[in-house]
Amino acid sequence: MELYFSPLACSMATRISLYEAGIEATYFEVDSKTKRTRDGRDFRQINPLGLVPAIRTDTGEVLTENAAILQYVAGRAPSGALAPTTDWERARLQQWLCFVGTELHKALFGPLLDPNAPDGAKAYALEKGMAGLEMLDAYLTTREFLLDEFSAADAYLATVLGWAVVTPVQLSKFPGISAYLKRLYARPSVARAFTEERSLYLEEQARRATI
Ligand SMILES: N[C@@H](CCC(=O)N[C@@H](CS)C(=O)NCC(=O)O)C(=O)O
């Protein structure tokens, strides 16, 4: 499998999941500004939207969208490593992948991280996003993970919440979320993915500074 990713972007959720499940993959870094891979290819040929993550399967098919990719990877992982096995729990996994993808990733952090988003859009996103954070905080206060065990939804949530530090979202106001995030970043798959991608991110920033 090939993973097209940008350092510290949402694609890190797939890297975490691959590490967690012990699945081998080839990683191709995409510059989110130029839409080129480090080896000079036009990433839009792979995903016309230019958005990471994208994967290419061993049979050559391309898949995009976090929720779909994470479930595809979970399907290739040892049973129970990234996704539960009952229909009900699978639906709960889907519920959390949708929540993280739509309410947190796109609706809350999307405008906050977009340098072109108007201040009003950022303020609106922050205000609207509070209900989701409050719900999550109450839920995580009594739970170790989103489901009974670690799942691909935790990989996605840990990735997205990690962006809070560069936004006005103050996770210190949410003790349940803060404790969850600390636990997750101490997990070997998350710690490894974060350490590797942070250094790639810093290298990318250094390259851009010289252009
Ligand atoms: N709906 C997509 C969104 C993916 C997405 O927003 N990717 C961001 C990184 S977190 C991206 O590639 N941004 C580059 C850009 O907006 O040009 C999914 O869930 O996979």
mmCIF file of C-alpha atoms and ligand atoms in Angstrom:
data_model
loop_
_atom_site.group_PDB
_atom_site.id
_atom_site.type_symbol
_atom_site.label_atom_id
_atom_site.label_comp_id
_atom_site.label_asym_id
_atom_site.label_seq_id
_atom_site.Cartn_x
_atom_site.Cartn_y
_atom_site.Cartn_z
ATOM 1 C CA MET A 1 0.000 0.000 0.000
ATOM 2 C CA GLU A 2 1.122 3.562 -0.688
ATOM 3 C CA LEU A 3 0.125 6.473 1.558
ATOM 4 C CA TYR A 4 0.218 10.024 0.228
ATOM 5 C CA PHE A 5 0.511 12.336 3.206
ATOM 6 C CA SER A 6 1.552 15.815 4.308
ATOM 7 C CA PRO A 7 3.402 16.183 7.615
ATOM 8 C CA LEU A 8 1.074 16.606 10.629
ATOM 9 C CA ALA A 9 -1.996 16.753 8.388
ATOM 10 C CA CYS A 10 -5.040 14.523 8.834
ATOM 11 C CA SER A 11 -3.208 11.819 6.881
ATOM 12 C CA MET A 12 -1.239 11.164 10.077
ATOM 13 C CA ALA A 13 -4.288 9.192 11.256
ATOM 14 C CA THR A 14 -3.612 6.626 8.549
ATOM 15 C CA ARG A 15 0.078 6.445 9.448
ATOM 16 C CA ILE A 16 -0.860 5.852 13.106
ATOM 17 C CA SER A 17 -3.284 3.122 12.044
ATOM 18 C CA LEU A 18 -0.685 1.448 9.838
ATOM 19 C CA TYR A 19 1.862 1.491 12.677
ATOM 20 C CA GLU A 20 -0.710 0.267 15.164
ATOM 21 C CA ALA A 21 -1.614 -2.682 12.932
ATOM 22 C CA GLY A 22 1.946 -3.416 11.804
ATOM 23 C CA ILE A 23 1.044 -2.983 8.123
ATOM 24 C CA GLU A 24 3.926 -2.171 5.778
ATOM 25 C CA ALA A 25 3.415 0.801 3.468
ATOM 26 C CA THR A 26 5.357 3.166 1.243
ATOM 27 C CA TYR A 27 4.992 6.773 2.298
ATOM 28 C CA PHE A 28 4.971 9.607 -0.250
ATOM 29 C CA GLU A 29 5.146 13.145 1.102
ATOM 30 C CA VAL A 30 2.999 15.726 -0.659
ATOM 31 C CA ASP A 31 3.718 19.453 -0.469
ATOM 32 C CA SER A 32 0.283 20.883 0.333
ATOM 33 C CA LYS A 33 1.142 24.175 -1.404
ATOM 34 C CA THR A 34 2.676 22.913 -4.668
ATOM 35 C CA LYS A 35 0.658 19.654 -4.746
ATOM 36 C CA ARG A 36 3.810 17.831 -5.765
ATOM 37 C CA THR A 37 5.285 14.746 -4.182
ATOM 38 C CA ARG A 38 8.883 14.944 -2.995
ATOM 39 C CA ASP A 39 9.841 12.895 -6.058
ATOM 40 C CA GLY A 40 8.306 15.572 -8.284
ATOM 41 C CA ARG A 41 5.002 13.999 -9.324
ATOM 42 C CA ASP A 42 1.764 15.974 -9.666
ATOM 43 C CA PHE A 43 -0.373 14.780 -6.752
ATOM 44 C CA ARG A 44 -3.541 15.949 -8.541
ATOM 45 C CA GLN A 45 -3.078 13.020 -10.879
ATOM 46 C CA ILE A 46 -3.754 10.837 -7.840
ATOM 47 C CA ASN A 47 -6.378 12.956 -6.077
ATOM 48 C CA PRO A 48 -7.777 15.686 -8.361
ATOM 49 C CA LEU A 49 -8.810 17.630 -5.241
ATOM 50 C CA GLY A 50 -5.173 17.770 -4.124
ATOM 51 C CA LEU A 51 -6.142 16.664 -0.618
ATOM 52 C CA VAL A 52 -4.312 14.141 1.537
ATOM 53 C CA PRO A 53 -4.690 11.392 2.530
ATOM 54 C CA ALA A 54 -4.854 9.194 -0.528
ATOM 55 C CA ILE A 55 -3.768 5.606 -0.721
ATOM 56 C CA ARG A 56 -2.937 3.351 -3.613
ATOM 57 C CA THR A 57 -3.716 -0.263 -2.836
ATOM 58 C CA ASP A 58 -1.473 -3.156 -3.777
ATOM 59 C CA THR A 59 -3.785 -3.770 -6.730
ATOM 60 C CA GLY A 60 -3.328 -0.201 -7.953
ATOM 61 C CA GLU A 61 -6.632 1.379 -6.952
ATOM 62 C CA VAL A 62 -6.726 4.841 -5.425
ATOM 63 C CA LEU A 63 -8.872 5.601 -2.375
ATOM 64 C CA THR A 64 -9.394 9.029 -0.822
ATOM 65 C CA GLU A 65 -11.235 10.413 2.239
ATOM 66 C CA ASN A 66 -10.074 9.732 5.783
ATOM 67 C CA ALA A 67 -13.130 7.767 6.876
ATOM 68 C CA ALA A 68 -12.935 5.409 3.885
ATOM 69 C CA ILE A 69 -9.161 4.958 4.060
ATOM 70 C CA LEU A 70 -9.167 4.298 7.795
ATOM 71 C CA GLN A 71 -11.826 1.633 7.391
ATOM 72 C CA TYR A 72 -9.941 0.076 4.481
ATOM 73 C CA VAL A 73 -6.769 -0.082 6.596
ATOM 74 C CA ALA A 74 -8.783 -1.500 9.522
ATOM 75 C CA GLY A 75 -9.984 -4.236 7.189
ATOM 76 C CA ARG A 76 -6.382 -5.222 6.515
ATOM 77 C CA ALA A 77 -5.373 -5.173 10.198
ATOM 78 C CA PRO A 78 -5.433 -8.117 12.599
ATOM 79 C CA SER A 79 -8.987 -8.636 13.880
ATOM 80 C CA GLY A 80 -9.968 -5.994 16.413
ATOM 81 C CA ALA A 81 -6.723 -3.988 16.121
ATOM 82 C CA LEU A 82 -8.338 -0.928 14.537
ATOM 83 C CA ALA A 83 -12.054 -1.654 14.318
ATOM 84 C CA PRO A 84 -14.570 -3.660 16.306
ATOM 85 C CA THR A 85 -16.217 -6.709 14.812
ATOM 86 C CA THR A 86 -19.931 -6.478 15.640
ATOM 87 C CA ASP A 87 -22.330 -4.557 13.390
ATOM 88 C CA TRP A 88 -23.343 -2.249 16.210
ATOM 89 C CA GLU A 89 -19.802 -1.384 17.203
ATOM 90 C CA ARG A 90 -18.868 -0.930 13.536
ATOM 91 C CA ALA A 91 -21.696 1.584 13.257
ATOM 92 C CA ARG A 92 -20.324 3.328 16.347
ATOM 93 C CA LEU A 93 -16.903 3.484 14.685
ATOM 94 C CA GLN A 94 -18.538 5.088 11.653
ATOM 95 C CA GLN A 95 -20.355 7.509 13.967
ATOM 96 C CA TRP A 96 -17.066 8.689 15.482
ATOM 97 C CA LEU A 97 -15.256 8.871 12.146
ATOM 98 C CA CYS A 98 -18.075 11.109 10.866
ATOM 99 C CA PHE A 99 -18.032 13.259 13.995
ATOM 100 C CA VAL A 100 -14.279 13.775 13.855
ATOM 101 C CA GLY A 101 -14.302 14.363 10.092
ATOM 102 C CA THR A 102 -17.236 16.729 9.822
ATOM 103 C CA GLU A 103 -17.690 18.449 13.177
ATOM 104 C CA LEU A 104 -14.061 18.743 14.285
ATOM 105 C CA HIS A 105 -11.765 18.425 11.274
ATOM 106 C CA LYS A 106 -13.738 20.367 8.694
ATOM 107 C CA ALA A 107 -16.189 22.570 10.611
ATOM 108 C CA LEU A 108 -14.013 23.576 13.571
ATOM 109 C CA PHE A 109 -10.354 23.258 12.625
ATOM 110 C CA GLY A 110 -10.820 23.855 8.876
ATOM 111 C CA PRO A 111 -11.480 27.618 9.182
ATOM 112 C CA LEU A 112 -9.154 28.045 12.187
ATOM 113 C CA LEU A 113 -6.183 26.636 10.260
ATOM 114 C CA ASP A 114 -6.979 28.321 6.947
ATOM 115 C CA PRO A 115 -4.911 31.511 6.574
ATOM 116 C CA ASN A 116 -7.433 32.754 4.009
ATOM 117 C CA ALA A 117 -10.518 32.289 6.207
ATOM 118 C CA PRO A 118 -12.016 35.626 7.299
ATOM 119 C CA ASP A 119 -11.933 36.414 11.039
ATOM 120 C CA GLY A 120 -15.733 36.121 11.173
ATOM 121 C CA ALA A 121 -15.585 32.574 9.793
ATOM 122 C CA LYS A 122 -12.979 31.634 12.403
ATOM 123 C CA ALA A 123 -15.032 33.126 15.252
ATOM 124 C CA TYR A 124 -18.179 31.355 14.035
ATOM 125 C CA ALA A 125 -16.364 28.013 13.747
ATOM 126 C CA LEU A 126 -14.968 28.404 17.257
ATOM 127 C CA GLU A 127 -18.344 29.273 18.733
ATOM 128 C CA LYS A 128 -20.194 26.470 16.895
ATOM 129 C CA GLY A 129 -17.463 23.953 17.678
ATOM 130 C CA MET A 130 -17.785 24.336 21.446
ATOM 131 C CA ALA A 131 -20.841 22.057 21.668
ATOM 132 C CA GLY A 132 -18.904 19.217 20.034
ATOM 133 C CA LEU A 133 -15.910 19.708 22.326
ATOM 134 C CA GLU A 134 -18.140 19.807 25.403
ATOM 135 C CA MET A 135 -19.902 16.603 24.376
ATOM 136 C CA LEU A 136 -16.561 14.916 23.684
ATOM 137 C CA ASP A 137 -15.107 16.099 26.973
ATOM 138 C CA ALA A 138 -17.996 14.655 29.004
ATOM 139 C CA TYR A 139 -17.845 11.395 27.026
ATOM 140 C CA LEU A 140 -14.090 10.913 27.408
ATOM 141 C CA THR A 141 -14.085 11.650 31.124
ATOM 142 C CA THR A 142 -15.234 8.098 31.827
ATOM 143 C CA ARG A 143 -13.607 6.289 28.883
ATOM 144 C CA GLU A 144 -10.126 5.402 27.750
ATOM 145 C CA PHE A 145 -10.978 5.393 24.031
ATOM 146 C CA LEU A 146 -13.886 6.386 21.794
ATOM 147 C CA LEU A 147 -14.963 2.733 21.638
ATOM 148 C CA ASP A 148 -14.172 -0.012 24.137
ATOM 149 C CA GLU A 149 -10.703 -0.521 22.619
ATOM 150 C CA PHE A 150 -8.356 1.666 20.585
ATOM 151 C CA SER A 151 -9.694 2.124 17.044
ATOM 152 C CA ALA A 152 -8.972 4.013 13.848
ATOM 153 C CA ALA A 153 -11.326 6.718 15.147
ATOM 154 C CA ASP A 154 -8.872 7.386 18.000
ATOM 155 C CA ALA A 155 -6.057 7.710 15.455
ATOM 156 C CA TYR A 156 -8.118 10.335 13.620
ATOM 157 C CA LEU A 157 -9.237 12.158 16.776
ATOM 158 C CA ALA A 158 -5.708 12.298 18.236
ATOM 159 C CA THR A 159 -4.433 13.741 14.945
ATOM 160 C CA VAL A 160 -7.108 16.426 14.711
ATOM 161 C CA LEU A 161 -6.961 17.451 18.394
ATOM 162 C CA GLY A 162 -3.184 17.771 18.051
ATOM 163 C CA TRP A 163 -3.790 20.868 15.895
ATOM 164 C CA ALA A 164 -5.401 22.754 18.774
ATOM 165 C CA VAL A 165 -2.026 24.112 19.929
ATOM 166 C CA VAL A 166 -1.772 26.358 16.871
ATOM 167 C CA THR A 167 -5.376 27.575 17.119
ATOM 168 C CA PRO A 168 -7.445 29.463 19.725
ATOM 169 C CA VAL A 169 -9.005 26.139 20.864
ATOM 170 C CA GLN A 170 -7.955 25.829 24.497
ATOM 171 C CA LEU A 171 -8.018 22.152 25.323
ATOM 172 C CA SER A 172 -6.922 22.910 28.901
ATOM 173 C CA LYS A 173 -10.559 23.902 29.482
ATOM 174 C CA PHE A 174 -11.549 20.308 28.718
ATOM 175 C CA PRO A 175 -9.960 17.966 31.287
ATOM 176 C CA GLY A 176 -11.463 14.805 29.775
ATOM 177 C CA ILE A 177 -10.096 15.626 26.312
ATOM 178 C CA SER A 178 -6.717 16.768 27.717
ATOM 179 C CA ALA A 179 -6.212 13.522 29.638
ATOM 180 C CA TYR A 180 -7.291 11.467 26.598
ATOM 181 C CA LEU A 181 -4.854 13.305 24.353
ATOM 182 C CA LYS A 182 -1.999 12.794 26.802
ATOM 183 C CA ARG A 183 -2.778 9.056 26.940
ATOM 184 C CA LEU A 184 -2.991 8.808 23.174
ATOM 185 C CA TYR A 185 0.282 10.644 22.502
ATOM 186 C CA ALA A 186 2.012 8.280 24.957
ATOM 187 C CA ARG A 187 0.860 5.316 22.851
ATOM 188 C CA PRO A 188 3.788 3.965 20.773
ATOM 189 C CA SER A 189 2.036 4.158 17.362
ATOM 190 C CA VAL A 190 0.935 7.769 17.961
ATOM 191 C CA ALA A 191 4.231 8.877 19.521
ATOM 192 C CA ARG A 192 6.214 7.385 16.627
ATOM 193 C CA ALA A 193 3.981 8.903 13.940
ATOM 194 C CA PHE A 194 4.000 12.315 15.624
ATOM 195 C CA THR A 195 7.784 12.382 16.168
ATOM 196 C CA GLU A 196 8.464 11.394 12.553
ATOM 197 C CA GLU A 197 5.937 13.794 11.050
ATOM 198 C CA ARG A 198 6.996 16.696 13.260
ATOM 199 C CA SER A 199 10.518 16.389 11.948
ATOM 200 C CA LEU A 200 9.250 16.178 8.349
ATOM 201 C CA TYR A 201 7.087 19.231 9.044
ATOM 202 C CA LEU A 202 10.076 21.216 10.323
ATOM 203 C CA GLU A 203 12.094 20.173 7.270
ATOM 204 C CA GLU A 204 9.235 21.328 5.025
ATOM 205 C CA GLN A 205 9.110 24.691 6.809
ATOM 206 C CA ALA A 206 12.890 25.096 6.419
ATOM 207 C CA ARG A 207 12.674 24.296 2.688
ATOM 208 C CA ARG A 208 9.884 26.843 2.212
ATOM 209 C CA ALA A 209 11.886 29.508 4.065
ATOM 210 C CA THR A 210 14.696 29.200 1.514
ATOM 211 C CA ILE A 211 12.430 29.641 -1.533
HETATM 212 N N1 LIG B 1 -12.655 15.270 3.089
HETATM 213 C C1 LIG B 1 -11.245 15.001 3.109
HETATM 214 C C2 LIG B 1 -10.494 16.203 3.637
HETATM 215 C C3 LIG B 1 -9.003 16.000 3.605
HETATM 216 C C4 LIG B 1 -8.264 17.280 3.970
HETATM 217 O O1 LIG B 1 -8.876 18.294 4.358
HETATM 218 N N2 LIG B 1 -6.939 17.249 3.850
HETATM 219 C C5 LIG B 1 -6.129 18.416 4.138
HETATM 220 C C6 LIG B 1 -5.041 18.092 5.157
HETATM 221 S S1 LIG B 1 -5.705 17.831 6.760
HETATM 222 C C7 LIG B 1 -5.422 18.865 2.868
HETATM 223 O O2 LIG B 1 -4.965 18.054 2.096
HETATM 224 N N3 LIG B 1 -5.329 20.181 2.679
HETATM 225 C C8 LIG B 1 -4.623 20.749 1.578
HETATM 226 C C9 LIG B 1 -5.402 21.835 0.911
HETATM 227 O O3 LIG B 1 -6.471 22.230 1.426
HETATM 228 O O4 LIG B 1 -4.952 22.297 -0.130
HETATM 229 C C10 LIG B 1 -10.957 13.764 3.948
HETATM 230 O O5 LIG B 1 -11.647 13.559 4.953
HETATM 231 O O6 LIG B 1 -10.026 13.004 3.637
#
